[in-house]
Short mmCIF file of C-alpha atoms in Angstrom, two decimals:
data_model
loop_
_atom_site.label_atom_id
_atom_site.label_comp_id
_atom_site.label_asym_id
_atom_site.label_seq_id
_atom_site.Cartn_x
_atom_site.Cartn_y
_atom_site.Cartn_z
CA MET S 1 -35.89 -7.87 11.38
CA LEU S 2 -32.87 -6.47 9.60
CA THR S 3 -32.30 -3.26 7.65
CA VAL S 4 -29.47 -3.33 5.11
CA ILE S 5 -27.75 0.00 4.38
CA LEU S 6 -25.40 0.60 1.43
CA GLU S 7 -23.53 3.72 0.35
CA CYS S 8 -23.05 4.12 -3.42
CA GLN S 9 -21.54 6.28 -6.10
CA ASP S 10 -21.73 5.03 -9.68
CA GLN S 11 -21.91 1.38 -8.63
CA GLU S 12 -24.93 0.16 -10.56
CA SER S 13 -23.63 -3.34 -11.34
CA GLU S 14 -22.14 -3.87 -7.87
CA LEU S 15 -25.40 -2.79 -6.23
CA ALA S 16 -27.37 -5.21 -8.42
CA GLN S 17 -25.09 -8.09 -7.36
CA THR S 18 -25.56 -7.36 -3.66
CA LEU S 19 -29.31 -6.88 -3.96
CA SER S 20 -29.72 -10.18 -5.82
CA VAL S 21 -28.27 -12.02 -2.80
CA LEU S 22 -30.40 -10.07 -0.32
CA VAL S 23 -33.62 -11.22 -2.01
CA ALA S 24 -33.36 -14.58 -0.25
CA GLY S 25 -33.17 -12.76 3.10
CA ALA S 26 -36.33 -10.81 2.28
CA VAL S 27 -38.16 -13.97 1.19
CA GLU S 28 -37.20 -15.68 4.47
CA GLY S 29 -38.51 -12.67 6.44
CA LEU S 30 -35.11 -11.56 7.74
CA VAL S 31 -34.52 -8.44 5.63
CA SER S 32 -37.26 -5.89 6.22
CA ASP S 33 -35.86 -3.07 4.12
CA VAL S 34 -32.82 -1.93 2.17
CA ILE S 35 -31.64 1.67 2.14
CA VAL S 36 -29.32 2.95 -0.60
CA LEU S 37 -27.46 6.18 0.18
CA ASP S 38 -26.17 7.81 -2.97
CA HIS S 39 -23.36 10.31 -3.55
CA GLY S 40 -24.43 11.74 -6.92
CA SER S 41 -24.35 8.70 -9.15
CA SER S 42 -24.62 9.34 -12.88
CA ASP S 43 -25.25 5.71 -13.85
CA GLY S 44 -28.35 3.58 -13.26
CA THR S 45 -27.87 3.14 -9.51
CA SER S 46 -31.19 4.81 -8.71
CA ARG S 47 -33.06 2.62 -11.26
CA VAL S 48 -31.56 -0.56 -9.78
CA ALA S 49 -32.51 0.51 -6.26
CA ASP S 50 -36.03 1.44 -7.35
CA ALA S 51 -36.56 -1.82 -9.26
CA ALA S 52 -35.50 -3.79 -6.17
CA GLY S 53 -37.87 -1.85 -3.90
CA CYS S 54 -35.12 -0.12 -1.94
CA ARG S 55 -35.40 3.27 -0.33
CA PHE S 56 -33.05 5.52 -2.29
CA HIS S 57 -31.67 8.77 -0.87
CA SER S 58 -29.48 11.23 -2.75
CA ALA S 59 -29.65 13.84 0.04
CA TRP S 60 -29.48 12.37 3.52
CA ASP S 61 -28.29 12.66 7.08
CA ILE S 62 -27.16 9.39 8.66
CA ARG S 63 -28.92 10.09 11.96
CA ASP S 64 -32.26 10.38 10.12
CA ILE S 65 -31.52 7.27 8.06
CA VAL S 66 -30.68 5.13 11.12
CA HIS S 67 -33.72 6.43 12.94
CA SER S 68 -35.99 5.59 9.97
CA ALA S 69 -34.69 2.02 9.61
CA ARG S 70 -37.48 -0.52 10.08
CA GLY S 71 -35.29 -3.29 11.47
CA GLU S 72 -33.99 -3.51 15.02
CA TRP S 73 -30.62 -4.54 13.57
CA LEU S 74 -28.64 -2.87 10.80
CA LEU S 75 -26.27 -4.46 8.31
CA PHE S 76 -23.83 -2.06 6.65
CA VAL S 77 -22.24 -3.51 3.50
CA GLU S 78 -20.40 -2.22 0.46
CA PRO S 79 -22.11 -2.48 -2.94
CA GLY S 80 -20.77 -5.60 -4.61
CA ALA S 81 -20.35 -7.57 -1.37
CA ARG S 82 -22.23 -10.87 -1.34
CA PRO S 83 -22.94 -12.99 1.74
CA GLN S 84 -22.53 -16.70 1.07
CA ALA S 85 -24.68 -19.74 1.88
CA GLY S 86 -25.98 -19.95 5.44
CA TRP S 87 -25.92 -16.23 6.16
CA ILE S 88 -29.67 -15.91 6.73
CA ASP S 89 -29.92 -18.54 9.47
CA GLU S 90 -26.73 -17.43 11.16
CA ILE S 91 -27.68 -13.76 11.28
CA ALA S 92 -31.19 -14.56 12.52
CA GLU S 93 -29.74 -16.68 15.32
CA TYR S 94 -27.05 -14.12 16.13
CA MET S 95 -29.60 -11.31 16.41
CA ALA S 96 -31.78 -13.40 18.72
CA LEU S 97 -28.94 -14.26 21.10
CA ASN S 98 -26.57 -11.27 21.05
CA LYS S 99 -26.40 -7.52 21.45
CA LEU S 100 -22.86 -6.91 20.16
CA PRO S 101 -21.77 -5.97 16.63
CA ALA S 102 -20.49 -8.67 14.28
CA ARG S 103 -18.81 -9.04 10.89
CA PHE S 104 -18.70 -11.74 8.27
CA THR S 105 -15.67 -13.95 7.72
CA ALA S 106 -13.61 -13.23 4.61
CA SER S 107 -14.34 -15.64 1.78
CA ARG S 108 -11.68 -18.30 1.47
CA GLY S 109 -12.26 -18.40 -2.27
CA TYR S 110 -11.47 -14.74 -2.88
CA LYS S 111 -8.30 -13.35 -1.37
CA ARG S 112 -6.45 -10.24 -2.43
CA PRO S 113 -3.19 -10.86 -4.25
CA PHE S 114 -0.32 -11.54 -1.82
CA PHE S 115 1.38 -8.14 -2.02
CA GLU S 116 -1.92 -6.24 -1.74
CA ARG S 117 -2.55 -7.83 1.66
CA PHE S 118 0.48 -6.11 3.17
CA GLY S 119 1.08 -2.43 3.71
CA ARG S 120 -2.50 -1.47 2.98
CA ALA S 121 -5.39 -1.53 5.40
CA ALA S 122 -8.60 -3.21 4.27
CA PRO S 123 -11.60 -0.90 3.86
CA PRO S 124 -13.56 -0.70 7.15
CA LEU S 125 -16.70 -2.29 5.70
CA GLU S 126 -14.96 -4.95 3.61
CA LEU S 127 -16.53 -7.64 5.84
CA GLY S 128 -19.70 -5.68 6.56
CA LEU S 129 -20.92 -4.65 10.00
CA LEU S 130 -24.00 -5.99 11.77
CA MET S 131 -25.12 -3.94 14.76
CA PRO S 132 -28.23 -3.24 16.82
CA LYS S 133 -30.13 -0.14 15.78
CA SER S 134 -30.00 1.17 19.36
CA ARG S 135 -26.20 1.08 19.29
CA ALA S 136 -26.07 2.68 15.84
CA LEU S 137 -28.29 5.53 17.06
CA GLY S 138 -25.76 6.22 19.82
CA VAL S 139 -22.88 6.30 17.32
CA ALA S 140 -24.53 8.18 14.42
CA LYS S 141 -23.48 11.79 13.91
CA SER S 142 -24.53 14.21 11.19
CA GLY S 143 -22.25 14.07 8.15
CA MET S 144 -20.91 10.61 9.04
CA ARG S 145 -20.14 7.99 6.39
CA LEU S 146 -21.07 4.32 6.90
CA ALA S 147 -17.45 3.23 7.26
CA GLU S 148 -17.17 5.37 10.39
CA PHE S 149 -19.62 3.10 12.23
CA VAL S 150 -16.78 0.58 12.50
CA ASP S 151 -14.62 2.99 14.55
CA GLY S 152 -14.40 1.93 18.18
CA GLN S 153 -16.39 -1.27 17.64
CA LYS S 154 -15.05 -4.68 18.53
CA PRO S 155 -17.24 -6.87 16.33
CA ARG S 156 -17.50 -10.61 16.77
CA LYS S 157 -16.81 -12.81 13.78
CA LEU S 158 -19.64 -14.71 12.12
CA SER S 159 -18.82 -18.05 10.52
CA SER S 160 -20.71 -17.08 7.34
CA GLU S 161 -18.42 -15.88 4.58
CA LEU S 162 -18.73 -12.71 2.53
CA ILE S 163 -17.32 -12.21 -0.95
CA PRO S 164 -15.96 -8.66 -0.64
CA ALA S 165 -16.95 -5.83 -2.95
CA TRP S 166 -13.49 -5.54 -4.51
CA VAL S 167 -14.17 -8.83 -6.33
CA ALA S 168 -17.15 -7.28 -8.14
CA ARG S 169 -15.16 -4.12 -8.92
CA ALA S 170 -12.29 -6.17 -10.33
CA ALA S 171 -14.70 -8.03 -12.63
CA ARG S 172 -15.92 -4.81 -14.28
#
């Protein structure tokens, strides 16, 4: 089983887009729970999370959150990111056969403009991060943000593509 964790601040529409894709994973029995960590949103982020059955936290410590996750694997993604077709089967198989972190492949259909790809590092969670809960517990430190889980990891690349969150932000 998989726990999906997202970190939000005033990203109601982006969160809704990500959650709509995760429904298929829940129906297939892959996604056991979704945790939304909020940084003082003033929009409808909490209502979207509640309507989707997510656990919503506005005051949290990442060590407690990781410990409380129901799944034995965690998927950290940005609100607005959307895994593409085939992600459920691939992640289920990957979790059954591996113990190392992994990331999605960047969507071939959505690339940053040419000049934006140079001279600027991509956000750490742009392609998500899938990792065993046991490994996340060893990495988690109080006050940590989700993007810091990527530090020091050498994730494998999944063949499933992910439309990155910046696409949803750009469409606002």
